[in-house]
Coordinates of C-alpha atoms in Angstrom, one line a residue:
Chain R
X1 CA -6.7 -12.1 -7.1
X2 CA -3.1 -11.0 -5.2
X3 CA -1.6 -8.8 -6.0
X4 CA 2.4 -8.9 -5.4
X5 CA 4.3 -6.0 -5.5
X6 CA 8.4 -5.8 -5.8
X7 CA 10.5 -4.3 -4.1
X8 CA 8.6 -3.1 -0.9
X9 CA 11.3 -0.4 -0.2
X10 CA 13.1 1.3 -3.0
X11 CA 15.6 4.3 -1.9
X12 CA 16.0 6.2 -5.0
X13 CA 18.4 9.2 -5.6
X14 CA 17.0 12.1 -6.7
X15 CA 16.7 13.0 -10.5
X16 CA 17.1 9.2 -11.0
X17 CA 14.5 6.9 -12.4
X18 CA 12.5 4.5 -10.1
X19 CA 10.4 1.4 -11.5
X20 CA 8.2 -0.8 -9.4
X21 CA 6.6 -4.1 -10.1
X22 CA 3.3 -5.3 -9.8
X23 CA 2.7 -8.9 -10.4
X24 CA -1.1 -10.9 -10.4
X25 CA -1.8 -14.0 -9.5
X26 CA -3.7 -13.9 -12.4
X27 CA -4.8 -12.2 -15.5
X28 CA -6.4 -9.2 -15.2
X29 CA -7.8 -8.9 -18.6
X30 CA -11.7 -8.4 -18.5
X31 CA -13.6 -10.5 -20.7
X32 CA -14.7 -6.8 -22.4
X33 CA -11.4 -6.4 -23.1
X34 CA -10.2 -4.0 -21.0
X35 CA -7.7 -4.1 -18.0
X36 CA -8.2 -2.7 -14.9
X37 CA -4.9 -2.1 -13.1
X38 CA -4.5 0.8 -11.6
X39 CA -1.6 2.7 -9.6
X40 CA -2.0 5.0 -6.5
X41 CA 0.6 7.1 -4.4
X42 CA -0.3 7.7 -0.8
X43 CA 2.1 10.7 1.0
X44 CA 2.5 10.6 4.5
X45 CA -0.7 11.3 6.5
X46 CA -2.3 12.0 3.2
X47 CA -5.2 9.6 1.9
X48 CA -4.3 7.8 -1.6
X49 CA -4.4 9.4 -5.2
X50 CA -4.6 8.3 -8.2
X51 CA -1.7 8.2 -10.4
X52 CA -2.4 6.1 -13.7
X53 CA -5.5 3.9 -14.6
X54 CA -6.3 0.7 -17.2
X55 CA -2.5 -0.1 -17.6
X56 CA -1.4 3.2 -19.1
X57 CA -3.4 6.0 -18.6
X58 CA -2.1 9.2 -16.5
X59 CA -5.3 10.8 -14.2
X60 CA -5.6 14.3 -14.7
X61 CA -2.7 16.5 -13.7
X62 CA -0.2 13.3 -13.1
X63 CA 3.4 14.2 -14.2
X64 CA 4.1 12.7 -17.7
X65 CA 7.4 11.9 -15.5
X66 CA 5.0 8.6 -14.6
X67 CA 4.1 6.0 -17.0
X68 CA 2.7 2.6 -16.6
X69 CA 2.7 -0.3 -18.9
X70 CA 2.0 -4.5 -18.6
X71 CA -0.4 -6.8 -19.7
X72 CA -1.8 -9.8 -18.3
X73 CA -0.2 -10.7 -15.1
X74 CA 2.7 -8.2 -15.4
X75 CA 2.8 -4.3 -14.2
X76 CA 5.6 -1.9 -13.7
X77 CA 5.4 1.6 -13.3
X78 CA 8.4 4.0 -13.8
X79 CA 9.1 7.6 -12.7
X80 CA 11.6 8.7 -15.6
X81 CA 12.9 11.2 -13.3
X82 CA 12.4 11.3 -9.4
X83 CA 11.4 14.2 -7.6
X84 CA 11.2 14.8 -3.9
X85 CA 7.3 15.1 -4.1
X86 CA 7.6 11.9 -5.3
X87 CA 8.4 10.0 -1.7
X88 CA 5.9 8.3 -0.1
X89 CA 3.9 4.4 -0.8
X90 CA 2.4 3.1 -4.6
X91 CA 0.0 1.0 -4.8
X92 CA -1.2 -1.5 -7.5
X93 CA -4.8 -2.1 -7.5
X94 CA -7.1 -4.1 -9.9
X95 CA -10.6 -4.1 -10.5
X96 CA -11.2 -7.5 -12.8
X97 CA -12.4 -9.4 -10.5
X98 CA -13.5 -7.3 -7.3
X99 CA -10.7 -5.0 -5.7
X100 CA -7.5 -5.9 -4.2
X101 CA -4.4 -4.2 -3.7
X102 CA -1.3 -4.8 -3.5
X103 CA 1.0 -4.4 -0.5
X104 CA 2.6 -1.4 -1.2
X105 CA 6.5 0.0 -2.3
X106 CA 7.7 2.3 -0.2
X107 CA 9.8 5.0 -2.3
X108 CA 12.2 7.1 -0.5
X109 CA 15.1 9.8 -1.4
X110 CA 19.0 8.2 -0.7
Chain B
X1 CA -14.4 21.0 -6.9
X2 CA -15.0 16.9 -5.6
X3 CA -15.2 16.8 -1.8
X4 CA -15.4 13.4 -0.2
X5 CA -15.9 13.7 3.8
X6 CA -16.5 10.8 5.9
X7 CA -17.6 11.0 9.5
X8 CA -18.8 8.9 11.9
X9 CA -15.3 7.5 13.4
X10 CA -14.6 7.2 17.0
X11 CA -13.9 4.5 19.7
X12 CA -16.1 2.1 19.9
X13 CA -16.2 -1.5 22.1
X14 CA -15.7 -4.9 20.9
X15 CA -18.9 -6.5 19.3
X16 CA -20.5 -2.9 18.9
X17 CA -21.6 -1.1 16.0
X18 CA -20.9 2.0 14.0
X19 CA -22.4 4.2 11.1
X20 CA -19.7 5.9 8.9
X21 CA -21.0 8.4 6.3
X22 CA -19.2 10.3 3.7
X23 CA -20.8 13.5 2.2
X24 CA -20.2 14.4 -1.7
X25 CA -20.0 17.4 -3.1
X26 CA -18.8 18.9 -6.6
X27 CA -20.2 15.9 -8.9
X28 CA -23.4 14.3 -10.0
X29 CA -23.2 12.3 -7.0
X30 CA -26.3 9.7 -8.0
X31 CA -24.1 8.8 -11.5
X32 CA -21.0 7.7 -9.4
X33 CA -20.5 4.1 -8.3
X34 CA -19.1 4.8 -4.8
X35 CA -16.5 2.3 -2.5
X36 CA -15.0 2.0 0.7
X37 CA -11.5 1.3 1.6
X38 CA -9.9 0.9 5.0
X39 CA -6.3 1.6 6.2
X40 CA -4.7 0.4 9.3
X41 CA -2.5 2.7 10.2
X42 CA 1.0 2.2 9.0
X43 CA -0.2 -0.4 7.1
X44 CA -1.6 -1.0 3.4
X45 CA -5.0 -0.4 1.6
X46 CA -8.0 -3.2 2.3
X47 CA -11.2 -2.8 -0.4
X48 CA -13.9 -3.4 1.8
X49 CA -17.2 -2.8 -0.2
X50 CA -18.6 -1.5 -3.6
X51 CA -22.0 0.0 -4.4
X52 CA -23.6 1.1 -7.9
X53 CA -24.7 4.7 -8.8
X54 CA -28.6 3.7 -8.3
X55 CA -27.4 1.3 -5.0
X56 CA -29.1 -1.7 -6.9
X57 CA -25.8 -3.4 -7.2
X58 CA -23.2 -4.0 -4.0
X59 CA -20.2 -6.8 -3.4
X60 CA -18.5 -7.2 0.0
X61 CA -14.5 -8.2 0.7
X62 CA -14.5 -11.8 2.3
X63 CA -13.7 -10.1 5.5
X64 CA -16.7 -7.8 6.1
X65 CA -19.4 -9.9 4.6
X66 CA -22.0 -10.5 6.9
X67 CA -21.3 -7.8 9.3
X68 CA -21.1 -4.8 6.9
X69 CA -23.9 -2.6 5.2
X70 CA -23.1 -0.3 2.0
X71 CA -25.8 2.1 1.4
X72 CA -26.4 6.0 0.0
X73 CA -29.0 8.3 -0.1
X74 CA -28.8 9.9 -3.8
X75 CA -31.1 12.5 -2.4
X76 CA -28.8 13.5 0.1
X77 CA -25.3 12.7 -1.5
X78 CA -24.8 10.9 1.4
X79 CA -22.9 7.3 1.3
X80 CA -23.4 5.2 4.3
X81 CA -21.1 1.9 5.5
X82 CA -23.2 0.4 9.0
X83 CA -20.4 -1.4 10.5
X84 CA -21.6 -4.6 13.2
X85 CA -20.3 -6.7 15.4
X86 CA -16.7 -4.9 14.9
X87 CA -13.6 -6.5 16.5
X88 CA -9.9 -5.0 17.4
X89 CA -9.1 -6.0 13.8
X90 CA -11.1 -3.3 12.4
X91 CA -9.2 -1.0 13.7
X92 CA -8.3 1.5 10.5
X93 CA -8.9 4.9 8.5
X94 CA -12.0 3.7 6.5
X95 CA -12.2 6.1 2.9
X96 CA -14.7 6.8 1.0
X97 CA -13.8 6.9 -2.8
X98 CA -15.4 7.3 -5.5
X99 CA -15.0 5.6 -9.0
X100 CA -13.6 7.1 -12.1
X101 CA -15.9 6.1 -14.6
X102 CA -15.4 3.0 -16.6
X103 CA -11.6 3.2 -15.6
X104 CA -12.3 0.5 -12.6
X105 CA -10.4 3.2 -10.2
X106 CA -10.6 5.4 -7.6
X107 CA -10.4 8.7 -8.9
X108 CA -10.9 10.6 -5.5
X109 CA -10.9 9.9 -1.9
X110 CA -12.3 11.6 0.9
X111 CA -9.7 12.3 4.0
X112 CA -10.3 9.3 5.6
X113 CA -12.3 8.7 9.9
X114 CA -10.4 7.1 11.8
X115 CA -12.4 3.4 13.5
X116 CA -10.8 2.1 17.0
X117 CA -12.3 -1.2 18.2
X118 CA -11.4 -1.6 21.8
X119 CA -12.7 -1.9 25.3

């Protein structure tokens, strides 16, 4: 499965909302029903962390300022609000069928 | 607290090998299902290799099939990734992360060792 992710740079002003795309090249609905796409923000020199899992779901201490929402082949997560913690790469991931991510969106401050 | 640390990294020549561990702390280690990522610096995130919590279950990426060992040591919350016949292309930050259960996520990575293939 690919994973294609739009745009790959995104300079967003601050206090402005920010969305990001996140297309497969299939669907990632598990035949149990369940869809594992997940979303992960990486700061510089920092390792990944996890931001929202299954679609929808916000990990533990993640902003509500983040939500994520799609089904089937189509992802999108928005930042209602962006902050200047905020900069740094998301990444789409699924977990369907094996792993992959995608390639990354780079979000920086204008 | 979850701790994830990997170790093991370092310089190593074309067609050698490598052992990278990652020690867990904070969690029932022998429930989690436990994975390894790689980064090339600068660059995005590659899956490389799951494993189960009881290590009875493991898949392999395409591109580390064959040359690649998952293991772990439930006794010694110690997950293992043997790493042969390694070319300049393996070149990355290889994480350790471990699943968030029944999410099909990562819900914590360790801080990453840093792999250089090259004579």
């Amino acid at each position: 499965i690919v994973l294609t992710q739009t745009p790959l740079s995104s300079p967003v002003t601050l206090g402005q909302p920010a969305s990001i795309s996140c297309r497969s090249s299939q669907s990632l609905l598990h035949s149990n029903g369940n869809t594992y796409l997940s979303w992960h923000h990486q700061r510089p020199g920092q390792p990944p962390r996890l931001l929202i899992y299954k679609v929808s779901n916000r990990f533990s201490g993640v902003p509500d300022r983040f939500s994520g929402s799609g089904a089937g082949t189509d992802f999108t997560l928005k930042i209602s609000r962006v902050e200047a913690e905020d900069v740094g790469v998301y990444y789409c991931m699924q977990a369907t069928q094996l792993h992959t991510f995608g390639q990354g969106t780079k979000l920086e401050i204008k | 607290e979850v701790q994830l640390v990997e170790s093991g990294g370092g310089l190593v020549q074309p067609g050698g090998s490598l052992r990278l561990s990652c020690a867990a702390a904070g969690f029932t280690f022998s429930s989690s299902e436990m994975n390894w990522v790689r980064q090339v610096p600068g660059k995005g995130l590659e899956w490389l290799s799951y494993i189960s919590s009881a290590g009875t279950v493991i898949y392999y990426a395409d591109s580390v099939k064959g040359r690649f060992t998952i293991s772990r040591d439930n006794a010694k919350n110690l997950l293992y990734l043997q790493m042969n016949s390694l070319r300049a292309e393996d070149t990355a930050i290889y994480y350790c992360a471990r699943a968030l259960e029944a999410a099909g996520t990562y819900g914590y990575w360790g801080q990453g060792t840093l792999v250089t293939v090259s004579s």
